[in-house]
Tab-separated table of N, CA and C in Angstrom:
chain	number	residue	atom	x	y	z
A	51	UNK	N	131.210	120.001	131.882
A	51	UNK	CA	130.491	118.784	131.557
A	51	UNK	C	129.381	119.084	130.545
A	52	UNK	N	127.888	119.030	130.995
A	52	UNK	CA	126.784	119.884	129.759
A	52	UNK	C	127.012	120.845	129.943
A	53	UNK	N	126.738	121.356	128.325
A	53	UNK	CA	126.492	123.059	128.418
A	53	UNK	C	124.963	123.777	128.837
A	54	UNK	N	124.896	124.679	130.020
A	54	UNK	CA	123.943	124.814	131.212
A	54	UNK	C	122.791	125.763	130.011
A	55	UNK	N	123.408	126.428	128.658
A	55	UNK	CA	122.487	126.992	127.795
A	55	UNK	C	121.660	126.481	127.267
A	56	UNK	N	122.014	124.961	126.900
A	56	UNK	CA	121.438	124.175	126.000
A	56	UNK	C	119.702	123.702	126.896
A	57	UNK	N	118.984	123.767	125.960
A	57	UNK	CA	117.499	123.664	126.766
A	57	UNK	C	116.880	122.522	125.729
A	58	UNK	N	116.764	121.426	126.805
A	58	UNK	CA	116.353	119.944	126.362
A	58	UNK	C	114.782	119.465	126.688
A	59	UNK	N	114.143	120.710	127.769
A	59	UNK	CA	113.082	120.087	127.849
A	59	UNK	C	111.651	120.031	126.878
A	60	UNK	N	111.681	121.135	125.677
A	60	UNK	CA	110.753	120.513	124.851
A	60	UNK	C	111.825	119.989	123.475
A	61	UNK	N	110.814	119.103	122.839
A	61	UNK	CA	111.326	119.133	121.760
A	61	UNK	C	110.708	117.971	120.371
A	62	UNK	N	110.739	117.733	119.422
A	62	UNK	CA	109.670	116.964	118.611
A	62	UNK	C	110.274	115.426	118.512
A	63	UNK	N	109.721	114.781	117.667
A	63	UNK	CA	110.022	113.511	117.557
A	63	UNK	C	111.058	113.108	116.417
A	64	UNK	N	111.305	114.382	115.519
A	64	UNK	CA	112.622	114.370	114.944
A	64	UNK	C	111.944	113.662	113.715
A	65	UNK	N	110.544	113.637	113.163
A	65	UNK	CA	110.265	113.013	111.955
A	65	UNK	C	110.283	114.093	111.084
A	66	UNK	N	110.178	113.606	110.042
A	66	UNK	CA	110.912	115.118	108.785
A	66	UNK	C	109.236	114.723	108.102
A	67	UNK	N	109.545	115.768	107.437
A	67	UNK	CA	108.391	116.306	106.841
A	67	UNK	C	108.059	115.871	105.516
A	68	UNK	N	109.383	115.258	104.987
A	68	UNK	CA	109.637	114.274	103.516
A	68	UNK	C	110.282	113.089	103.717
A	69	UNK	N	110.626	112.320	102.604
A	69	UNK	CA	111.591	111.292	102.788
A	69	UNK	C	112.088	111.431	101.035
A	70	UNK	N	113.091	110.667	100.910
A	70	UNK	CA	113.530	111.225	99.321
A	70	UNK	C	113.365	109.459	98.804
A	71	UNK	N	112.729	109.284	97.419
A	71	UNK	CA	112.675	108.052	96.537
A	71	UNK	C	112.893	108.628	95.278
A	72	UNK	N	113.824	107.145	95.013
A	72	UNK	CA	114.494	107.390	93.566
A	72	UNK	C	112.766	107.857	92.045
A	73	UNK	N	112.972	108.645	91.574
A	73	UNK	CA	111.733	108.756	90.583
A	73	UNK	C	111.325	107.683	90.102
A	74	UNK	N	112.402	106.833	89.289
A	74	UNK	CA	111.666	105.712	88.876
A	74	UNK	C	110.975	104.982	89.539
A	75	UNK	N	111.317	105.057	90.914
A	75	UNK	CA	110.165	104.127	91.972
A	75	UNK	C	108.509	104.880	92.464
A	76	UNK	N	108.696	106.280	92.155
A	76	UNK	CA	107.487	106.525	91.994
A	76	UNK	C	106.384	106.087	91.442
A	77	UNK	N	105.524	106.300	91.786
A	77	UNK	CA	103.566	105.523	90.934
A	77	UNK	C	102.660	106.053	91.178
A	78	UNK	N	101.419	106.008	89.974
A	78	UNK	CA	100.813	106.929	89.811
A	78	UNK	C	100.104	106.637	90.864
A	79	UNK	N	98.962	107.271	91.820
A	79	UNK	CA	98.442	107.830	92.861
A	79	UNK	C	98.712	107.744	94.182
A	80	UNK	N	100.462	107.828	94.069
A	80	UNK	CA	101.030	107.799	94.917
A	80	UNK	C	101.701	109.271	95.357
A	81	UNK	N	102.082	109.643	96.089
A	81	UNK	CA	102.665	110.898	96.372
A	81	UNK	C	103.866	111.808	96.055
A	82	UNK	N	103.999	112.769	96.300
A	82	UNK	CA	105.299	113.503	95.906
A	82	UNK	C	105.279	114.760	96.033
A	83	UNK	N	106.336	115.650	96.282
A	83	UNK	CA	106.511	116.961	96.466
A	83	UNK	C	106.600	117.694	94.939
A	84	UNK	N	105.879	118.346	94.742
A	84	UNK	CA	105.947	118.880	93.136
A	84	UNK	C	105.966	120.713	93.651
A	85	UNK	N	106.816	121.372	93.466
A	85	UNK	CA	107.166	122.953	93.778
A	85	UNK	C	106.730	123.117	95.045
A	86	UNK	N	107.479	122.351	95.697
A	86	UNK	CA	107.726	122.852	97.365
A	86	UNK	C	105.839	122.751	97.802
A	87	UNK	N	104.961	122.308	96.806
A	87	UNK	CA	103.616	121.210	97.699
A	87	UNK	C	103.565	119.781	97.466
A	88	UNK	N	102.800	119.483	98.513
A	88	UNK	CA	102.682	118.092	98.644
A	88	UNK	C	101.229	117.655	97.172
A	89	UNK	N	101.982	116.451	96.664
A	89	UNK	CA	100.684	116.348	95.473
A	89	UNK	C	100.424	114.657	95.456
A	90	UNK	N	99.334	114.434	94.564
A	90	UNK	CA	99.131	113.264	94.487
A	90	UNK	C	99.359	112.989	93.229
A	91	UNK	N	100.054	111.918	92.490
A	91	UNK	CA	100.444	111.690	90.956
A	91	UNK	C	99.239	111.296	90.674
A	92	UNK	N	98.943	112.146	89.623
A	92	UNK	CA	97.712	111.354	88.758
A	92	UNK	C	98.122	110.847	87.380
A	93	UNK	N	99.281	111.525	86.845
A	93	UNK	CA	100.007	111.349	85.444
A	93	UNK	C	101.349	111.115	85.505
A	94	UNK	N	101.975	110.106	84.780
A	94	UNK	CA	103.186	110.178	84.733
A	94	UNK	C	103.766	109.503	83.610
A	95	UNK	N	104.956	109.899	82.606
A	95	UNK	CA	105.222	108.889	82.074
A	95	UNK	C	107.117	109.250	81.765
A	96	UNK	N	108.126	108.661	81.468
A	96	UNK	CA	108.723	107.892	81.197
A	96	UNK	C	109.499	108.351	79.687
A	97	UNK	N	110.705	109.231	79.557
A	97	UNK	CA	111.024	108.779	78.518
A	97	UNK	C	111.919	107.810	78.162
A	98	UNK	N	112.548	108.316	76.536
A	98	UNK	CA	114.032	107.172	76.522
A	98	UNK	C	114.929	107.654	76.579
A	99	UNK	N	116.236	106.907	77.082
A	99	UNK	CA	117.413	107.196	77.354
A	99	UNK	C	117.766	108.440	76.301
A	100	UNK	N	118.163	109.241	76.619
A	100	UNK	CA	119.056	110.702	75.111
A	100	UNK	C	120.382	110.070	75.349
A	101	UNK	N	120.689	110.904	74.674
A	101	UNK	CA	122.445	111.475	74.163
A	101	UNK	C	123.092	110.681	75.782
A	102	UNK	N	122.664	111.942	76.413
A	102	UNK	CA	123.697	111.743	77.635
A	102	UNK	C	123.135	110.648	78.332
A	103	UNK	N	122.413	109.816	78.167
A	103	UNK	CA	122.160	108.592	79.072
A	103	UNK	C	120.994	108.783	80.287
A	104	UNK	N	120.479	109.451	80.488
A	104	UNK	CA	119.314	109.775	81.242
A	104	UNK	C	117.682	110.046	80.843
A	105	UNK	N	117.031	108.745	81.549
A	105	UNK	CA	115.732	108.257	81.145
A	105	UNK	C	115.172	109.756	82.199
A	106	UNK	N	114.131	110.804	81.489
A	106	UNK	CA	113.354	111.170	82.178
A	106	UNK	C	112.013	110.947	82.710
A	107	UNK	N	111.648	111.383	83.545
A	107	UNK	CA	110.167	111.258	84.413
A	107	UNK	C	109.271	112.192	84.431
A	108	UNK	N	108.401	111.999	83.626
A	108	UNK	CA	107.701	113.756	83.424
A	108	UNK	C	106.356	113.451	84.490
A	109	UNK	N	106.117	113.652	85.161
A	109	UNK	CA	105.424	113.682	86.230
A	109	UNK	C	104.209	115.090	86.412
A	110	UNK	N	102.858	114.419	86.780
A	110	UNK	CA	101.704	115.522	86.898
A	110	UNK	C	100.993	115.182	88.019
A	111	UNK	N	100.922	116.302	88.713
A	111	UNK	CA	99.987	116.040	90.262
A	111	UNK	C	99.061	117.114	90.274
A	112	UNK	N	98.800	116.178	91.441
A	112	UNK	CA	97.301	117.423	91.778
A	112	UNK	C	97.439	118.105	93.314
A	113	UNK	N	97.877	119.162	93.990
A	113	UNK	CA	97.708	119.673	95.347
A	113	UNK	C	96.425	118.483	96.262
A	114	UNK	N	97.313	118.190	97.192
A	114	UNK	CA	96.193	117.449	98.018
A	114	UNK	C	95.183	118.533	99.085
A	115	UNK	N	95.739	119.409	99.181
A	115	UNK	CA	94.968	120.588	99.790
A	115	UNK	C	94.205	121.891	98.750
A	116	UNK	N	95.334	122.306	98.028
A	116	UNK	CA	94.432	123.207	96.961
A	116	UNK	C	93.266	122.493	95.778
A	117	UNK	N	94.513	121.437	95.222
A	117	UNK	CA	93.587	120.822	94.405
A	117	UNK	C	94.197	121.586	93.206
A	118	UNK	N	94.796	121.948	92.954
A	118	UNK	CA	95.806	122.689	92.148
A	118	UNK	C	96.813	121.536	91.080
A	119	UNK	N	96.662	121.934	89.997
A	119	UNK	CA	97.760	121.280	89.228
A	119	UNK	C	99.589	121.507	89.146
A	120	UNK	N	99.979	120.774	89.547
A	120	UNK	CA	101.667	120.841	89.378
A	120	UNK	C	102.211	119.652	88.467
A	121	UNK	N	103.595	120.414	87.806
A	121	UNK	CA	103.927	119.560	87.052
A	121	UNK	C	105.365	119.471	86.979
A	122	UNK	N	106.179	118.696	87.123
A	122	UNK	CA	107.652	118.705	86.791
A	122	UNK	C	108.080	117.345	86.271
A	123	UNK	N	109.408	117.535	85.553
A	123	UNK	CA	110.620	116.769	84.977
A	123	UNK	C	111.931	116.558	85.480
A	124	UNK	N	112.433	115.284	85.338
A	124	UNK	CA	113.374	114.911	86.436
A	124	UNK	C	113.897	114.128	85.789
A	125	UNK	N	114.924	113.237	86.104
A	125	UNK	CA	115.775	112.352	85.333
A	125	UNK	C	115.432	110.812	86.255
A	126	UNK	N	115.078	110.036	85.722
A	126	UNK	CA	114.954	108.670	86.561
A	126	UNK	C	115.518	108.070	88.143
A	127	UNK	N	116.695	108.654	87.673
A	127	UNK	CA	117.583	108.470	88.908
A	127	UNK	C	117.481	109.350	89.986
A	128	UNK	N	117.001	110.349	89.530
A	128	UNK	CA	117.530	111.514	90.763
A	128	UNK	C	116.039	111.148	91.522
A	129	UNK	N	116.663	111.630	93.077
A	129	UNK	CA	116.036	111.360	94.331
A	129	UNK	C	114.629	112.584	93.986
A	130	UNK	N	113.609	112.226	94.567
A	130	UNK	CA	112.277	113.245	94.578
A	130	UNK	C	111.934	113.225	96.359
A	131	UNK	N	110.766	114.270	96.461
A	131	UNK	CA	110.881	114.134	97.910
A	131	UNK	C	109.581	113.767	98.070
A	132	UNK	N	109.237	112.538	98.999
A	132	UNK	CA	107.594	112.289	99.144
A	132	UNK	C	107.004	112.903	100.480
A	133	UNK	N	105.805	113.392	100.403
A	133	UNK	CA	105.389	114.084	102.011
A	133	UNK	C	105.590	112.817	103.051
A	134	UNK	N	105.509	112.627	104.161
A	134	UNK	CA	104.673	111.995	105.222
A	134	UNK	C	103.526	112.660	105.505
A	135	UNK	N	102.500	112.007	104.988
A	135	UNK	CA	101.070	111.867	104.882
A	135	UNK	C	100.452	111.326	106.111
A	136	UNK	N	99.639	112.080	106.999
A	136	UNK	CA	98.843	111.456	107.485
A	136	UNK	C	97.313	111.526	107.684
A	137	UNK	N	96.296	110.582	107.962
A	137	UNK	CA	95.010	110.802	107.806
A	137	UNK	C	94.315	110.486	109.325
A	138	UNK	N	93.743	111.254	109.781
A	138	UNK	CA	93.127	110.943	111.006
A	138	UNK	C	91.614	111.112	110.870
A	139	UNK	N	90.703	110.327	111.798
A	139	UNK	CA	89.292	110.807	111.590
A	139	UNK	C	88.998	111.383	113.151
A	140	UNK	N	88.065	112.366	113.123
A	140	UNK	CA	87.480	112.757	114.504
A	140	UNK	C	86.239	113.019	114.401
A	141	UNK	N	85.911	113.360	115.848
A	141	UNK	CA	83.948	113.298	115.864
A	141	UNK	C	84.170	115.091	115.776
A	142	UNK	N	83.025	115.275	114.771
A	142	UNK	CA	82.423	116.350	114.476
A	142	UNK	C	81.674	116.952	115.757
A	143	UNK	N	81.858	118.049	116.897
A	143	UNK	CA	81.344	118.542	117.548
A	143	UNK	C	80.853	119.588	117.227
A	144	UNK	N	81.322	120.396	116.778
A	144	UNK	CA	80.216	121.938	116.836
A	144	UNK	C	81.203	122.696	115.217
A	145	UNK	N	80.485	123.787	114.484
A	145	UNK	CA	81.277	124.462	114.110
A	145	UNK	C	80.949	125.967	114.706
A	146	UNK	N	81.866	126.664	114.572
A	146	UNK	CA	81.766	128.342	114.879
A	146	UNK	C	82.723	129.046	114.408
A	147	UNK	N	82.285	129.994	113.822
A	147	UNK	CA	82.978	130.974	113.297
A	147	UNK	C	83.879	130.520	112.206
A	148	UNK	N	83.052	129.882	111.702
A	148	UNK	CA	83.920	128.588	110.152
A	148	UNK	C	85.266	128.265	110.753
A	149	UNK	N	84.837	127.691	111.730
A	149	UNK	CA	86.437	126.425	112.013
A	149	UNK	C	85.375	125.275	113.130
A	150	UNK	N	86.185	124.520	112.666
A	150	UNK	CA	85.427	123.132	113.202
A	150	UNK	C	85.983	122.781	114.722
A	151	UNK	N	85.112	122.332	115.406
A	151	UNK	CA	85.293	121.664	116.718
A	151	UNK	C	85.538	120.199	116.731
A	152	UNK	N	86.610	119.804	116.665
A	152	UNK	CA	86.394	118.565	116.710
A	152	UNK	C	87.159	117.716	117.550
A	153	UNK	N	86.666	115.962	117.812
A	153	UNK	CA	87.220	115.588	119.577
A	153	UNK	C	87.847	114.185	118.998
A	154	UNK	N	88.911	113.951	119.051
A	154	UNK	CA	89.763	113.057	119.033
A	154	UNK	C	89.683	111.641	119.968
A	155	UNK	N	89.814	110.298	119.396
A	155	UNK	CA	89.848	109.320	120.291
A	155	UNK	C	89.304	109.039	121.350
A	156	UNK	N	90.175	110.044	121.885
A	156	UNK	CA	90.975	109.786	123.990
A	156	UNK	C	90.091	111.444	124.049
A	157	UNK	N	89.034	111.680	123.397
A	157	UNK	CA	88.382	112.967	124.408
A	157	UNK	C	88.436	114.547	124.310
A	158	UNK	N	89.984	114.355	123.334
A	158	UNK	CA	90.633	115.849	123.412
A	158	UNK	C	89.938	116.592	122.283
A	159	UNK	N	90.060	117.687	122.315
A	159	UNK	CA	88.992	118.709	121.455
A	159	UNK	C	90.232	119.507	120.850
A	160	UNK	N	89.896	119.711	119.938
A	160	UNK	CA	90.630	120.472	119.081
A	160	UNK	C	89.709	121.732	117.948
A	161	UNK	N	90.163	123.099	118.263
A	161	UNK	CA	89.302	123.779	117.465
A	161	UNK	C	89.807	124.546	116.415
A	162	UNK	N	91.494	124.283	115.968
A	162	UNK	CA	92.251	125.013	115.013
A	162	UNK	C	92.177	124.844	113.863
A	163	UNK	N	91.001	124.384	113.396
A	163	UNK	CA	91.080	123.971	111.838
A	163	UNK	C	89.384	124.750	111.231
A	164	UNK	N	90.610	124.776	110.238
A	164	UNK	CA	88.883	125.938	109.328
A	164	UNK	C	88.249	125.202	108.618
A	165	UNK	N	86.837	125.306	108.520
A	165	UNK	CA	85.671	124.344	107.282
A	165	UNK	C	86.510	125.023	106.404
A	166	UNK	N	86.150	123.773	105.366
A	166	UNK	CA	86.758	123.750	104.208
A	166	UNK	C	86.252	124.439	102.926
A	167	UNK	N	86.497	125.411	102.376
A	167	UNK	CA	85.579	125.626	101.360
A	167	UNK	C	85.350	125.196	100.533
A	168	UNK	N	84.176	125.818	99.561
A	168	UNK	CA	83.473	124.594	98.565
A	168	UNK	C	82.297	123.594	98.776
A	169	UNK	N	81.796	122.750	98.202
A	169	UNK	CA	80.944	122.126	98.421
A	169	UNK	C	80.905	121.019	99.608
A	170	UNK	N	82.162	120.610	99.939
A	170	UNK	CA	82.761	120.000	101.237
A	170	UNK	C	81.990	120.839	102.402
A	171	UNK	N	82.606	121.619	102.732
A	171	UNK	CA	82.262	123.035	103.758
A	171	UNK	C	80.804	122.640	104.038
A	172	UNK	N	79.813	123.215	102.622
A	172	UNK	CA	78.566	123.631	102.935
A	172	UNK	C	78.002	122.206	103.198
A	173	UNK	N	78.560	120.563	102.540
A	173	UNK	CA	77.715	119.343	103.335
A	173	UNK	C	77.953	119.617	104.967
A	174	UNK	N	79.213	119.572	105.385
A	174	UNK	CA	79.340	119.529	106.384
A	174	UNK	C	78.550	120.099	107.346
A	175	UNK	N	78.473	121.638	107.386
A	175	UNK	CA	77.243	122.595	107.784
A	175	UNK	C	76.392	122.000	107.956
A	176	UNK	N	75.641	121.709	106.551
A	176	UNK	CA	74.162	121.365	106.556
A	176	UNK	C	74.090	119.871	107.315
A	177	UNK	N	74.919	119.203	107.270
A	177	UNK	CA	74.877	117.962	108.056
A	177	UNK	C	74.452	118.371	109.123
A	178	UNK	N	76.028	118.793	109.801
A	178	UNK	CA	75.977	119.292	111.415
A	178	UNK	C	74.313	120.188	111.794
A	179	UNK	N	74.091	121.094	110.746
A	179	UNK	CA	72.685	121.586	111.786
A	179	UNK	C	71.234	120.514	111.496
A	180	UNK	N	71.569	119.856	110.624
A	180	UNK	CA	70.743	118.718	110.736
A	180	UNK	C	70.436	117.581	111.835
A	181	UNK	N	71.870	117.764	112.846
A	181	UNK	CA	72.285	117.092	113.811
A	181	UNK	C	72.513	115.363	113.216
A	182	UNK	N	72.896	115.265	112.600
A	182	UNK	CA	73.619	114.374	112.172
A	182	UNK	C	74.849	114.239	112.647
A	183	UNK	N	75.361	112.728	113.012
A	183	UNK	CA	76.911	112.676	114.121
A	183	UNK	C	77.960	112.679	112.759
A	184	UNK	N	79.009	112.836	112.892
A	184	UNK	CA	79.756	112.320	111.839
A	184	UNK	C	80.981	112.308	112.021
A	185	UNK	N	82.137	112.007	111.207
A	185	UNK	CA	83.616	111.536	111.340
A	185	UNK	C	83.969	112.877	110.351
A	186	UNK	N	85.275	113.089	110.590
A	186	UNK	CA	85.801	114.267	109.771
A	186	UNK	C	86.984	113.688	109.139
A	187	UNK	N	87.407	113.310	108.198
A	187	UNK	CA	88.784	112.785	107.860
A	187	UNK	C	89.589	114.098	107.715
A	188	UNK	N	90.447	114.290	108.723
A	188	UNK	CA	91.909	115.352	108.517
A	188	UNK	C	93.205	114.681	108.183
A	189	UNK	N	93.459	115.330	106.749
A	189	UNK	CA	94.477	115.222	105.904
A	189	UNK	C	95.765	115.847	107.029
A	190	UNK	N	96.901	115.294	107.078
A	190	UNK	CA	98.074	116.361	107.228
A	190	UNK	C	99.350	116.052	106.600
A	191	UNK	N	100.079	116.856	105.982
A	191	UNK	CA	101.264	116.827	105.997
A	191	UNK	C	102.780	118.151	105.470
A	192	UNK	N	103.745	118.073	105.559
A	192	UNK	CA	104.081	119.125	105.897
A	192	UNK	C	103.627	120.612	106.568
A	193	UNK	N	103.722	120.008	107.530
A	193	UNK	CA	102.766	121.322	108.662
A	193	UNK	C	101.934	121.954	108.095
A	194	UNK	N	100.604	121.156	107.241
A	194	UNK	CA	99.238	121.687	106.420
A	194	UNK	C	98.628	120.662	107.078
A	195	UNK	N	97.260	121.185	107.094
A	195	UNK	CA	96.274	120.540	107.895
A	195	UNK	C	94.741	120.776	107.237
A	196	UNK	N	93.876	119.964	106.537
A	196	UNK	CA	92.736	120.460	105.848
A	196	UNK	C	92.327	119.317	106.107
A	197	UNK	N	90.433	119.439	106.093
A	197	UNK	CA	89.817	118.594	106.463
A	197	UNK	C	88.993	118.329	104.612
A	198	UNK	N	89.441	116.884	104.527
A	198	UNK	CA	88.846	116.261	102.811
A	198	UNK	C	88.098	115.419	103.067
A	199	UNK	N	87.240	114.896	104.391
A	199	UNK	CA	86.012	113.552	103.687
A	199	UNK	C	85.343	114.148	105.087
A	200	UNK	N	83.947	113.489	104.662
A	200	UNK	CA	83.273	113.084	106.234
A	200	UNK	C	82.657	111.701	105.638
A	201	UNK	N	82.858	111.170	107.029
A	201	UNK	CA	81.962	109.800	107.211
A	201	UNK	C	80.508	109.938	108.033
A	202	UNK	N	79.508	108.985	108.141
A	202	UNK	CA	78.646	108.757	108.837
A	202	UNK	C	79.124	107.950	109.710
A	203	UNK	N	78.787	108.909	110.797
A	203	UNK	CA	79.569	107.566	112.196
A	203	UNK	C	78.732	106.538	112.160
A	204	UNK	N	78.925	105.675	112.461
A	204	UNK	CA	78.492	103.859	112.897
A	204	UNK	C	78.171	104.208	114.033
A	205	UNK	N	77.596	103.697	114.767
A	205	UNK	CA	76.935	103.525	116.272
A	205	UNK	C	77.809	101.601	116.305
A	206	UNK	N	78.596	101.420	117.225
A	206	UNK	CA	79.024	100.291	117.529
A	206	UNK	C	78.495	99.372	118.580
């Protein structure tokens, strides 16, 4: 009947890490996989049909985590791959040992993520020992995880 090897009790939600859109439906500060990273289009344009019938897409991004420039060419038609992007905010609890403490929603604490370097990093710091409360916006996608904004929490 089942096979008694097969082991069902963990397992993920089966969401992929991309989704594929035709290029021409791409737009600029919208997303895309440019050399196996996730980027944000800041440039793009469009040529004309050649010889063989294919409009290209010359396309320029920026790393949403490095901040790094990428650039590629593609033919209109052909499929590109966009990340699933997501953005979460959490309360800033403590930092140590340059990775951030921080507590989610519903309570839960999470301490696997490193301050960010750069001028990001050192507000954050100087916030936090200022004792100032604050929100952390964490970027994620394809199993990358970096923290890019803080907010001033609101008192509600």
């Amino acid at each position: 009947m089942a096979d008694p090897d097969l082991d069902f009790t963990s397992g993920d939600a089966g969401a992929s890490l991309t989704y594929p859109m035709q290029c021409s439906a791409l737009r600029k500060n919208g997303h895309v996989v440019l050399k196996g990273r996730p980027c944000k289009i800041v440039e793009m344009s469009t040529s004309k049909t050649g010889k063989h019938g294919h409009a290209k897409v010359h396309l320029v991004g920026i790393d949403i985590f490095t901040g790094k420039k990428n650039e590629d060419i593609c033919p209109s038609t052909h499929n590109m791959d966009v990340p699933n992007i997501k953005r979460l905010d959490y309360q800033l609890v403590g930092v140590t040992d340059g990775f951030l403490s921080l507590m989610k929603d519903n309570g839960d604490i999470r301490e696997d993520l490193r301050l960010p370097d750069g001028d990001l990093g050192k507000e954050i710091e100087s916030k936090f020992e200022a004792g100032e409360e604050m929100l952390i916006s964490v970027l994620s996608a394809m199993g990358e995880e970096c923290a890019v904004a803080i907010k001033a929490m609101t008192s509600k």
